[in-house]
Coordinates of C-alpha atoms in Angstrom, one line a residue:
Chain Y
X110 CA 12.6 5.4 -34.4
X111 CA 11.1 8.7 -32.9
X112 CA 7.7 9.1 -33.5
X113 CA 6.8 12.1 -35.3
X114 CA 4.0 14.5 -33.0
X115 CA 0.8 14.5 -35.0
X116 CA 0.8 18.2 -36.6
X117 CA -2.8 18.4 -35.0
X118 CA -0.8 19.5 -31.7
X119 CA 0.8 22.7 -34.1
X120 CA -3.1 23.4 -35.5
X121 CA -4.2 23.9 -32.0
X122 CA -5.4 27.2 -31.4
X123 CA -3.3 29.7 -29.3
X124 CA -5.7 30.4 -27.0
X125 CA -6.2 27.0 -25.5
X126 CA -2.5 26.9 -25.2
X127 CA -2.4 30.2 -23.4
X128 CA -4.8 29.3 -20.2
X129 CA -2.3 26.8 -19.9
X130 CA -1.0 26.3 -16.1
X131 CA 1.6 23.7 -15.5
X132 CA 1.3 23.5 -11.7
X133 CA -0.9 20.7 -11.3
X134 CA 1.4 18.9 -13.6
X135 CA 4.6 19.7 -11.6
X136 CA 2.6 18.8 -8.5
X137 CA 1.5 15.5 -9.6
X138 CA 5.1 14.3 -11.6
X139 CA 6.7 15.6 -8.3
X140 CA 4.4 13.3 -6.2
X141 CA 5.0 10.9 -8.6
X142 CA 8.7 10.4 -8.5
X143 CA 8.7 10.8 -4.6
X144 CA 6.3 7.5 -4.5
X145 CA 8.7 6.0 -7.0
X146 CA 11.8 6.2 -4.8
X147 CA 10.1 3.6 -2.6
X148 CA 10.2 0.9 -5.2
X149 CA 14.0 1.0 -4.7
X150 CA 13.4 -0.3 -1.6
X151 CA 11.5 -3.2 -1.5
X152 CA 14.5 -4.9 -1.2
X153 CA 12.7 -8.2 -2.5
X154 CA 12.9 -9.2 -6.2
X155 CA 12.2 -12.6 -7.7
X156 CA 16.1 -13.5 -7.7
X157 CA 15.9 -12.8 -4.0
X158 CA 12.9 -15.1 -3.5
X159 CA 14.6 -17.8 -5.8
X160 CA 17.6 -17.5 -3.0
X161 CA 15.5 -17.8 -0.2
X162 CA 13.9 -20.8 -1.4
X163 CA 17.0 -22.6 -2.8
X164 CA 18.1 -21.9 1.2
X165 CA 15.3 -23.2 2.2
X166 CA 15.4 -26.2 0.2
X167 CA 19.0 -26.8 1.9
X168 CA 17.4 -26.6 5.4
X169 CA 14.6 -28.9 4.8
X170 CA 16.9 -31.6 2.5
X171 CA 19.2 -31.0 5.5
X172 CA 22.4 -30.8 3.2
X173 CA 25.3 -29.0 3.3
X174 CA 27.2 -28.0 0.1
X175 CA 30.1 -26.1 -0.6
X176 CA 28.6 -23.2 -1.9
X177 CA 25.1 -22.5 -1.9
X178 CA 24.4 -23.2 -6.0
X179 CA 21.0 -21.6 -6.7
X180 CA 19.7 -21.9 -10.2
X181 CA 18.3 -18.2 -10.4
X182 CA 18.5 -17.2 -14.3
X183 CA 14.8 -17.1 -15.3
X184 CA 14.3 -15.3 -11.7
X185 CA 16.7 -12.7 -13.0
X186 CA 14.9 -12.4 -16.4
X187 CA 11.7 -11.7 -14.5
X188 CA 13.4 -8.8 -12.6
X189 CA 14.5 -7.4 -16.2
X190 CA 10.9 -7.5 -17.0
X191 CA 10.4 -5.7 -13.9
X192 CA 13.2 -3.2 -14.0
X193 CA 12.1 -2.3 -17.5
X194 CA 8.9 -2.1 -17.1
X195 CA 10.0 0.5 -13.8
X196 CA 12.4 2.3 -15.8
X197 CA 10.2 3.4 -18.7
X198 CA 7.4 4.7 -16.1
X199 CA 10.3 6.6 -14.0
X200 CA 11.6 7.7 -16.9
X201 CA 8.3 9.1 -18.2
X202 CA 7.3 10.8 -14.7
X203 CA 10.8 12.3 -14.3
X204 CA 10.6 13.8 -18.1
X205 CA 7.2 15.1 -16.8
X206 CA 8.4 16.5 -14.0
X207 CA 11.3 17.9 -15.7
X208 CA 9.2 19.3 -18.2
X209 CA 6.7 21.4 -16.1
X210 CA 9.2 22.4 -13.6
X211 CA 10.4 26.7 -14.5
X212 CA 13.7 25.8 -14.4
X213 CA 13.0 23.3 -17.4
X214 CA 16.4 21.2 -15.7
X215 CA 17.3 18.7 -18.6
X216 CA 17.0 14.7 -18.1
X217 CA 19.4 11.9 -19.4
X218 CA 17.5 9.2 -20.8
X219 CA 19.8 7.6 -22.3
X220 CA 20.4 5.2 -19.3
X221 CA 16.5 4.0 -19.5
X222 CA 16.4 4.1 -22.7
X223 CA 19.4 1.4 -23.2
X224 CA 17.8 -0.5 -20.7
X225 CA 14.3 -0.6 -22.7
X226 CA 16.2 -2.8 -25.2
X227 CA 16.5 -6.1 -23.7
X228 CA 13.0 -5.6 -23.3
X229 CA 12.5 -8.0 -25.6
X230 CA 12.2 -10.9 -23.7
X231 CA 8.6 -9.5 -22.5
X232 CA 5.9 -11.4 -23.7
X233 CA 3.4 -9.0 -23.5
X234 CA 0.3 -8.3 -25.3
X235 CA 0.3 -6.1 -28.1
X236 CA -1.3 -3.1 -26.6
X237 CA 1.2 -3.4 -24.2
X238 CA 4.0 -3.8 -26.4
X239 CA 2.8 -0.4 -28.1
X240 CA 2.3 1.2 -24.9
X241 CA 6.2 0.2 -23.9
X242 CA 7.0 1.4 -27.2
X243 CA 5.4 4.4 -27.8
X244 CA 5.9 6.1 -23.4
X245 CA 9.3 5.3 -24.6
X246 CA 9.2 7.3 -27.7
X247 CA 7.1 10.3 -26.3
X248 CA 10.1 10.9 -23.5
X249 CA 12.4 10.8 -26.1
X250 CA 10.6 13.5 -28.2
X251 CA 9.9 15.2 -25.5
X252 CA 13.6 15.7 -24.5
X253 CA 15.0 16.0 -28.0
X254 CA 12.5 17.8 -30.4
X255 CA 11.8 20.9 -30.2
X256 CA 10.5 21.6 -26.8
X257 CA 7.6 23.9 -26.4
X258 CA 6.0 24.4 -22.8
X259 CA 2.4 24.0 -24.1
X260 CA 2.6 20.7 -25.7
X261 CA 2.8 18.9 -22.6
X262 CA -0.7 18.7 -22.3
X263 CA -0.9 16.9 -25.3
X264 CA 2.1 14.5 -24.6
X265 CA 0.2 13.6 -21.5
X266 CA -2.8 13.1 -23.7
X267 CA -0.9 11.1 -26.0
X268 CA 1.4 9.1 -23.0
X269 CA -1.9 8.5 -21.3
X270 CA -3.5 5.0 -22.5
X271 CA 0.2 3.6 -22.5
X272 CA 1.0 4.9 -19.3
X273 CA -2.2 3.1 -17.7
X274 CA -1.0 -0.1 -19.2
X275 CA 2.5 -0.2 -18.4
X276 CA 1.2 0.5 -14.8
X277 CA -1.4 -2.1 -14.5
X278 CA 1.6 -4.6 -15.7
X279 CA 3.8 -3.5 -13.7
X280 CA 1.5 -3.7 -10.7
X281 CA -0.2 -7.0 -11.8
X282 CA 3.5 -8.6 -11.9
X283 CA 4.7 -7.6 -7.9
X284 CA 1.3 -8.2 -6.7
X285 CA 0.1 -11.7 -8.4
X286 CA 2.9 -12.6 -9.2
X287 CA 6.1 -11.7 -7.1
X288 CA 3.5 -11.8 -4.2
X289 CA 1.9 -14.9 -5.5
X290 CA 5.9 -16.0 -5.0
X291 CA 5.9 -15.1 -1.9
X292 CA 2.5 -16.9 -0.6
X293 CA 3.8 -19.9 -2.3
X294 CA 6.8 -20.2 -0.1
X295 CA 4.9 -19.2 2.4
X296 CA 3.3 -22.6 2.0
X297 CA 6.4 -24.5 1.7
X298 CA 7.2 -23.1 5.4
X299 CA 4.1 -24.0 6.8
X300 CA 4.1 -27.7 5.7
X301 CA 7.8 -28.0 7.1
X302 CA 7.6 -26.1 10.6
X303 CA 4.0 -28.1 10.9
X304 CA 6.1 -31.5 10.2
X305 CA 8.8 -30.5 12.2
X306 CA 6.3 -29.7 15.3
X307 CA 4.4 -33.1 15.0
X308 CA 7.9 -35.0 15.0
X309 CA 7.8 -37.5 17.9
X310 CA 11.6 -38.1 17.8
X311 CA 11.8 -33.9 18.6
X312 CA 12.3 -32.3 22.6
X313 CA 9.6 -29.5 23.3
X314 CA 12.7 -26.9 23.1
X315 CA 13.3 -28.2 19.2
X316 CA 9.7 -28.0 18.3
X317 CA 9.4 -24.6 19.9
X318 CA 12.3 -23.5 18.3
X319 CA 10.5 -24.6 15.0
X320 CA 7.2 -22.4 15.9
X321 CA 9.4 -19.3 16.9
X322 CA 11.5 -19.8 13.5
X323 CA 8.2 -20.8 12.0
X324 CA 6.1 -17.2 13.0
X325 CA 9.2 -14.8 12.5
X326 CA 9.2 -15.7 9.1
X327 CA 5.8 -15.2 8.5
X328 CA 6.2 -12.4 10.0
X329 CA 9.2 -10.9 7.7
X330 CA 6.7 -11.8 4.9
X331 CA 4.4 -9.6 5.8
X332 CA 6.6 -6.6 5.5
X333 CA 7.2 -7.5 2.5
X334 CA 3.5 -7.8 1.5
X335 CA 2.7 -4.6 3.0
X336 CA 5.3 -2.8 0.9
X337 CA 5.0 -4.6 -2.4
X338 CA 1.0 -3.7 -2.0
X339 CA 1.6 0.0 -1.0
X340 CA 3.8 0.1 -4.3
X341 CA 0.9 -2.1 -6.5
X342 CA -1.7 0.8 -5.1
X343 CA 0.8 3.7 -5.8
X344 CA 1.6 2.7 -9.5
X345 CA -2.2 2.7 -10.0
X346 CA -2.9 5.8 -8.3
X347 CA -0.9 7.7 -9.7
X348 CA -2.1 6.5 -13.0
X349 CA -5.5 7.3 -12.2
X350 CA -4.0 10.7 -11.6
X351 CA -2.4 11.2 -14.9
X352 CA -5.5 10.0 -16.6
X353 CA -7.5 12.4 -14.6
X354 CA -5.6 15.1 -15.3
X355 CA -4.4 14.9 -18.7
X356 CA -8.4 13.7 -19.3
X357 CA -9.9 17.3 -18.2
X358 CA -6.6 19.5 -18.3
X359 CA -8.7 22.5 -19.5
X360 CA -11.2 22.3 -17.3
X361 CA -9.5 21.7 -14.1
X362 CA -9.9 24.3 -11.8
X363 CA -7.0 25.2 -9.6
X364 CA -8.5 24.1 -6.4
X365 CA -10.1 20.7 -7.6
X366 CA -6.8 19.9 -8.9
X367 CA -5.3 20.6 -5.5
X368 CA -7.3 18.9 -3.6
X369 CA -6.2 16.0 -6.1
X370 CA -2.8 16.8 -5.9
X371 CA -3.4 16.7 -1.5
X372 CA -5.0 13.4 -1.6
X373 CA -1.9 12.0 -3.3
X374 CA 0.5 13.6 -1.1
X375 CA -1.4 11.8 1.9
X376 CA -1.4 9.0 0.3
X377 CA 2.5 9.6 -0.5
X378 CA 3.0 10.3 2.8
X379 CA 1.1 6.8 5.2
X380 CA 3.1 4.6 2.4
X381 CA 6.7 7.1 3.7
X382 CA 4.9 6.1 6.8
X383 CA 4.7 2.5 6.4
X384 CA 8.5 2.1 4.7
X385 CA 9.7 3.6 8.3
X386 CA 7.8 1.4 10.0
X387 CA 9.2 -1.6 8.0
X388 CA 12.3 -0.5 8.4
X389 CA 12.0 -0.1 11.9
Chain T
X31 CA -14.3 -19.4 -22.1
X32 CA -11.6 -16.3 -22.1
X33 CA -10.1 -16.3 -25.9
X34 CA -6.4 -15.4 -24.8
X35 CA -4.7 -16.9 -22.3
X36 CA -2.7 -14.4 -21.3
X37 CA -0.2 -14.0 -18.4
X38 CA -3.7 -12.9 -15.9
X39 CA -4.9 -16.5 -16.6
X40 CA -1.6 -18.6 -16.3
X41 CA -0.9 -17.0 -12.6
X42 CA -4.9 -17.2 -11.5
X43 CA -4.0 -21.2 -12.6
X44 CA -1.0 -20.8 -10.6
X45 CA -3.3 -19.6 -7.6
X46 CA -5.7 -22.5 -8.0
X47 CA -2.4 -25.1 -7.7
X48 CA -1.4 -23.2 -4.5
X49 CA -4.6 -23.7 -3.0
X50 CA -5.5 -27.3 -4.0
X51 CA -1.5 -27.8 -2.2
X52 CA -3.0 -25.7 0.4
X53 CA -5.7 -28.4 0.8
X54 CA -3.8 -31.5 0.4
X55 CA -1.8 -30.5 3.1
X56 CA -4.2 -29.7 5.4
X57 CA -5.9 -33.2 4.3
X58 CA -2.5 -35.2 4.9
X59 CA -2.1 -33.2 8.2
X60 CA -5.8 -34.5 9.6
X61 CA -4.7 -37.7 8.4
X62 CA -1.9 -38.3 10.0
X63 CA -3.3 -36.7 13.3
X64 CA -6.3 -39.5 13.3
X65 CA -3.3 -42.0 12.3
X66 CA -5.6 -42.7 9.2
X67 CA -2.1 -43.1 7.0
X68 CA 1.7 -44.1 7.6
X69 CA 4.5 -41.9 7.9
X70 CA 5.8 -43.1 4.5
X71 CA 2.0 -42.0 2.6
X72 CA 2.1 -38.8 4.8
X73 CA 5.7 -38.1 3.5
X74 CA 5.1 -39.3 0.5
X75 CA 1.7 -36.6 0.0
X76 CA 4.1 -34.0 0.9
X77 CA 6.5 -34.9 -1.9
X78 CA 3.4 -34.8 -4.5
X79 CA 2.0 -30.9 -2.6
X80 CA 5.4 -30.0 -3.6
X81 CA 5.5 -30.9 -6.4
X82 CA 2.6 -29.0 -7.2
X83 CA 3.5 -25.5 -5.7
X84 CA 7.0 -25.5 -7.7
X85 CA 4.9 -26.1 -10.6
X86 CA 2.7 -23.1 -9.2
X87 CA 5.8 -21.5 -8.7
X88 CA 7.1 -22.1 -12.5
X89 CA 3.7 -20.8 -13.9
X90 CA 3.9 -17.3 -12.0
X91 CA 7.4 -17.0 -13.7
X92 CA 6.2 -17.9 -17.2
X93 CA 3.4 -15.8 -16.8
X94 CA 5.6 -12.7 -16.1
X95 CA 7.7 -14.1 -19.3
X96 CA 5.9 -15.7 -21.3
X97 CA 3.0 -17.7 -22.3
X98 CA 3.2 -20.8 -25.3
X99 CA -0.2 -20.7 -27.0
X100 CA 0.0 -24.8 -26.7
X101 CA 0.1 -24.5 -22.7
X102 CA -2.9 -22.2 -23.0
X103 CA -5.1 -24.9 -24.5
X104 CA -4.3 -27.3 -21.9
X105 CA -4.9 -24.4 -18.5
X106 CA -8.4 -23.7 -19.8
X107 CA -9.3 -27.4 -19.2
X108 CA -6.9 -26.9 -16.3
X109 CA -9.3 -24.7 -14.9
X110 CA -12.5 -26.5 -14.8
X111 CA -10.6 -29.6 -13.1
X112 CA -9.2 -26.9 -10.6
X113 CA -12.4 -25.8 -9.3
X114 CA -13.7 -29.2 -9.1
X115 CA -10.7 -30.4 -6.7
X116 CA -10.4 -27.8 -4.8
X117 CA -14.4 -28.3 -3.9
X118 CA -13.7 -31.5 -2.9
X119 CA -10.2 -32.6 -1.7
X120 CA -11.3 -32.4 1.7
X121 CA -14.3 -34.2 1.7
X122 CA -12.5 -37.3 0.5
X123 CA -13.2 -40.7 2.1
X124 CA -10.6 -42.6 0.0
X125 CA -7.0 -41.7 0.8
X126 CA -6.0 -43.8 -2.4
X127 CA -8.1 -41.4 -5.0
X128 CA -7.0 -38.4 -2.8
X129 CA -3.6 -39.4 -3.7
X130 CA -4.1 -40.0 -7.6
X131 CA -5.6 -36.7 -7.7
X132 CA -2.5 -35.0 -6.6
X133 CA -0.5 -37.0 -8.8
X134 CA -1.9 -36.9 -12.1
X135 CA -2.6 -33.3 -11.0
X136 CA 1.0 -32.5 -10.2
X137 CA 2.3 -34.7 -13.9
X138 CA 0.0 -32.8 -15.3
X139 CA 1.2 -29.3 -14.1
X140 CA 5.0 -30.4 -15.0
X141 CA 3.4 -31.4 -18.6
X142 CA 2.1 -27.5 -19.0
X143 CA 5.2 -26.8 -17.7
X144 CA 7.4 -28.2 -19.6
X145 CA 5.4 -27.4 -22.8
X146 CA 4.5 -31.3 -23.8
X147 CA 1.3 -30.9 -25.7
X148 CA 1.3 -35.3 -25.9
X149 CA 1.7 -35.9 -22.2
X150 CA -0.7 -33.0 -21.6
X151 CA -3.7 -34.6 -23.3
X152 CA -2.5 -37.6 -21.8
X153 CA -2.9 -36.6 -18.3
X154 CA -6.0 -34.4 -18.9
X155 CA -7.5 -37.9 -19.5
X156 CA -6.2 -39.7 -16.5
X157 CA -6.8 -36.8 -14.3
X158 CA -10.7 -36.8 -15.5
X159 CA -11.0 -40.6 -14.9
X160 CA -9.5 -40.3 -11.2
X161 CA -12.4 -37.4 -11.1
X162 CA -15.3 -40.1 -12.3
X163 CA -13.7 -42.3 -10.2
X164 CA -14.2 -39.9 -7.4
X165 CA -18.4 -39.0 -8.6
X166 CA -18.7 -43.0 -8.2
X167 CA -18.1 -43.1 -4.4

């Protein structure tokens, strides 16, 4: 169901409407969907981890089976939660962006918006389900009502609170929890390289191959932490942003808001910085 | 006492299992080094800090899915035990209440797990008289 937009937003006076500058907001959605790109590739999900550990299960039972046979289902239901979750704030930041941009280019969301309904295997807490619900609905109003430059402000007002949420979730979820994942197997290697090493019945070449295998995979987890943290900080950035902005819209003087806008682009550009690195 | 337990809680409990593994580890590790237990306990410790870090490992899934209201009863207790272990796994003389620790610990974990509200209760109980057991040393 498409929310209907309060009629306060029609009863606002003209002249507010008219002082009305929309760089700041193409600035910051335009930031925003360049940070976003990165989170497609992290290349590590919760089905990946629950591959690596079913292989890593194999190595330390020391058995060899046909096919590899990794029970991953509920690790694929987290990353729906995930890729949900992702969607509806790309989503929202692309409409934005669409939205404040001259050209006014139009944006599918029919894709997301599909997508948003096998949400419902999210527990989440009511705020949160509202928030889902409602960043959802405000894209879709904003794409199919009757588009008018100056409400933006006021969807941004209105996305705001939800937008926060959504982010925090999604950032709570790869950091504590995809991370905690990770720490976890993390663990697992350390108590089975540290075995291996104090193995009597093992030559000095096997237990250093154990330590080499041992540090290069805490090493390759560390790439990973490093990304999944720049993208945790991003999500929450960028919603400090949008509060921020949509918080003092009228007030916001070109250059403060620049500034802004600069400090997210640095930002933007060490975690560019730190992908290439990674991927190096 | 936090009125929800929401999905923040469940992977903080999650957290506290990795680290009390964390410390079991390290306790079978100096063990072993000081040949204060056999290959078989050592192994055998490993098998129980396992078990307890897939449990860890199920609670950061269910709290990115979803949270039972009867497994929330049992992690706030969960909690208090938590920060009592992990104060003092290290310190442990006895090797035998070290290791009943980690067991009714890690039955207890599968328990939340699986959503058992019986066998919870149950092992909340056993796991508190290994913890007397522990004060009496």
């Amino acid at each position: 169901m498409v929310r209907k937009i309060p009629t306060v937003i029609f009863l606002v006076p003209g002249f507010l409407l008219a002082c009305t500058n929309l760089k700041p907001v193409q600035q910051l959605s335009t930031e925003a969907n360049r940070g976003l790109q990165y989170f497609h590739e992290l290349d590590y999900s919760f089905a990946s981890h629950c591959r690596d550990h079913c292989y890593f299960q194999k190595i330390q039972a020391n058995t060899i089976d046909r096919d590899l046979e990794c029970k991953c289902a509920v690790y694929q239901e987290a990353d729906t939660v995930v890729k949900d979750l992702f969607l509806e704030l790309e989503n929202y930041w692309n409409g934005l962006e669409s939205l404040a941009s001259p050209e006014l280019a139009r944006y599918d969301l029919s894709s997301p918006v599909k997508g948003l309904q096998s949400s419902k295997l999210i527990d989440m807490s009511e705020a949160e389900a509202s928030a889902f619900q409602k960043l959802s609905e405000l894209a879709v109003n904003a794409s199919t009502g009757q588009y008018r430059k100056k409400r933006i402000v006021y969807y941004m007002k209105e996305a705001d609170p939800h937008l926060n949420l959504i982010s925090e979730k999604l950032a709570f979820i790869l950091k504590e929890n995809l991370l905690g994942l990770l720490e976890i197997q993390k663990e697992s290697w350390y108590a089975h390289y540290k075995t291996l090493s104090l193995n009597e019945n093992l030559s000095p070449v096997e237990k250093e191959f154990a330590v080499e295998k041992y540090y290069r995979l805490l090493e390759d987890s560390e790439k990973i932490r490093i990304r999944i943290q720049s993208i945790a900080g991003l999500l929450k950035l960028l919603a400090v942003n949008h509060s921020e902005l949509s918080a003092n819209y009228q007030n916001t003087s070109q250059d403060g808001f620049k500034s802004a806008v600069m400090r997210l682009s640095k930002e933007m550009r060490s975690l560019h910085y730190e992908f290439d690195q990674l991927n190096e | 006492m936090k009125e929800r337990v929401d999905s923040v809680f469940l992977s903080q409990v999650a957290d506290d299992f990795l680290e009390i593994a964390k410390k079991f580890n390290d306790y079978r590790f100096e063990k072993i080094s000081q040949q204060l237990i056999s290959q078989t306990t050592f192994v055998e410790m490993g098998i129980k800090a396992n078990q307890l870090m897939e449990t860890a490992r199920e609670m950061k899934l269910l709290s990115t899915l979803i949270v039972e209201p009867e497994a929330g009863e049992a992690l706030q207790q969960l909690q208090g035990i938590n920060q009592e272990i992990k104060a003092t796994i290290t310190s442990l003389n006895s090797i035998q209440i070290a290791f009943d620790l980690i067991g009714t610990l890690g039955e207890l974990a599968m328990a939340v797990v699986e959503k058992k509200p019986g066998s919870i209760a149950e092992n909340i109980r056993t796991i508190m008289n290994v913890l007397a057991k522990k004060t009496e040393e």
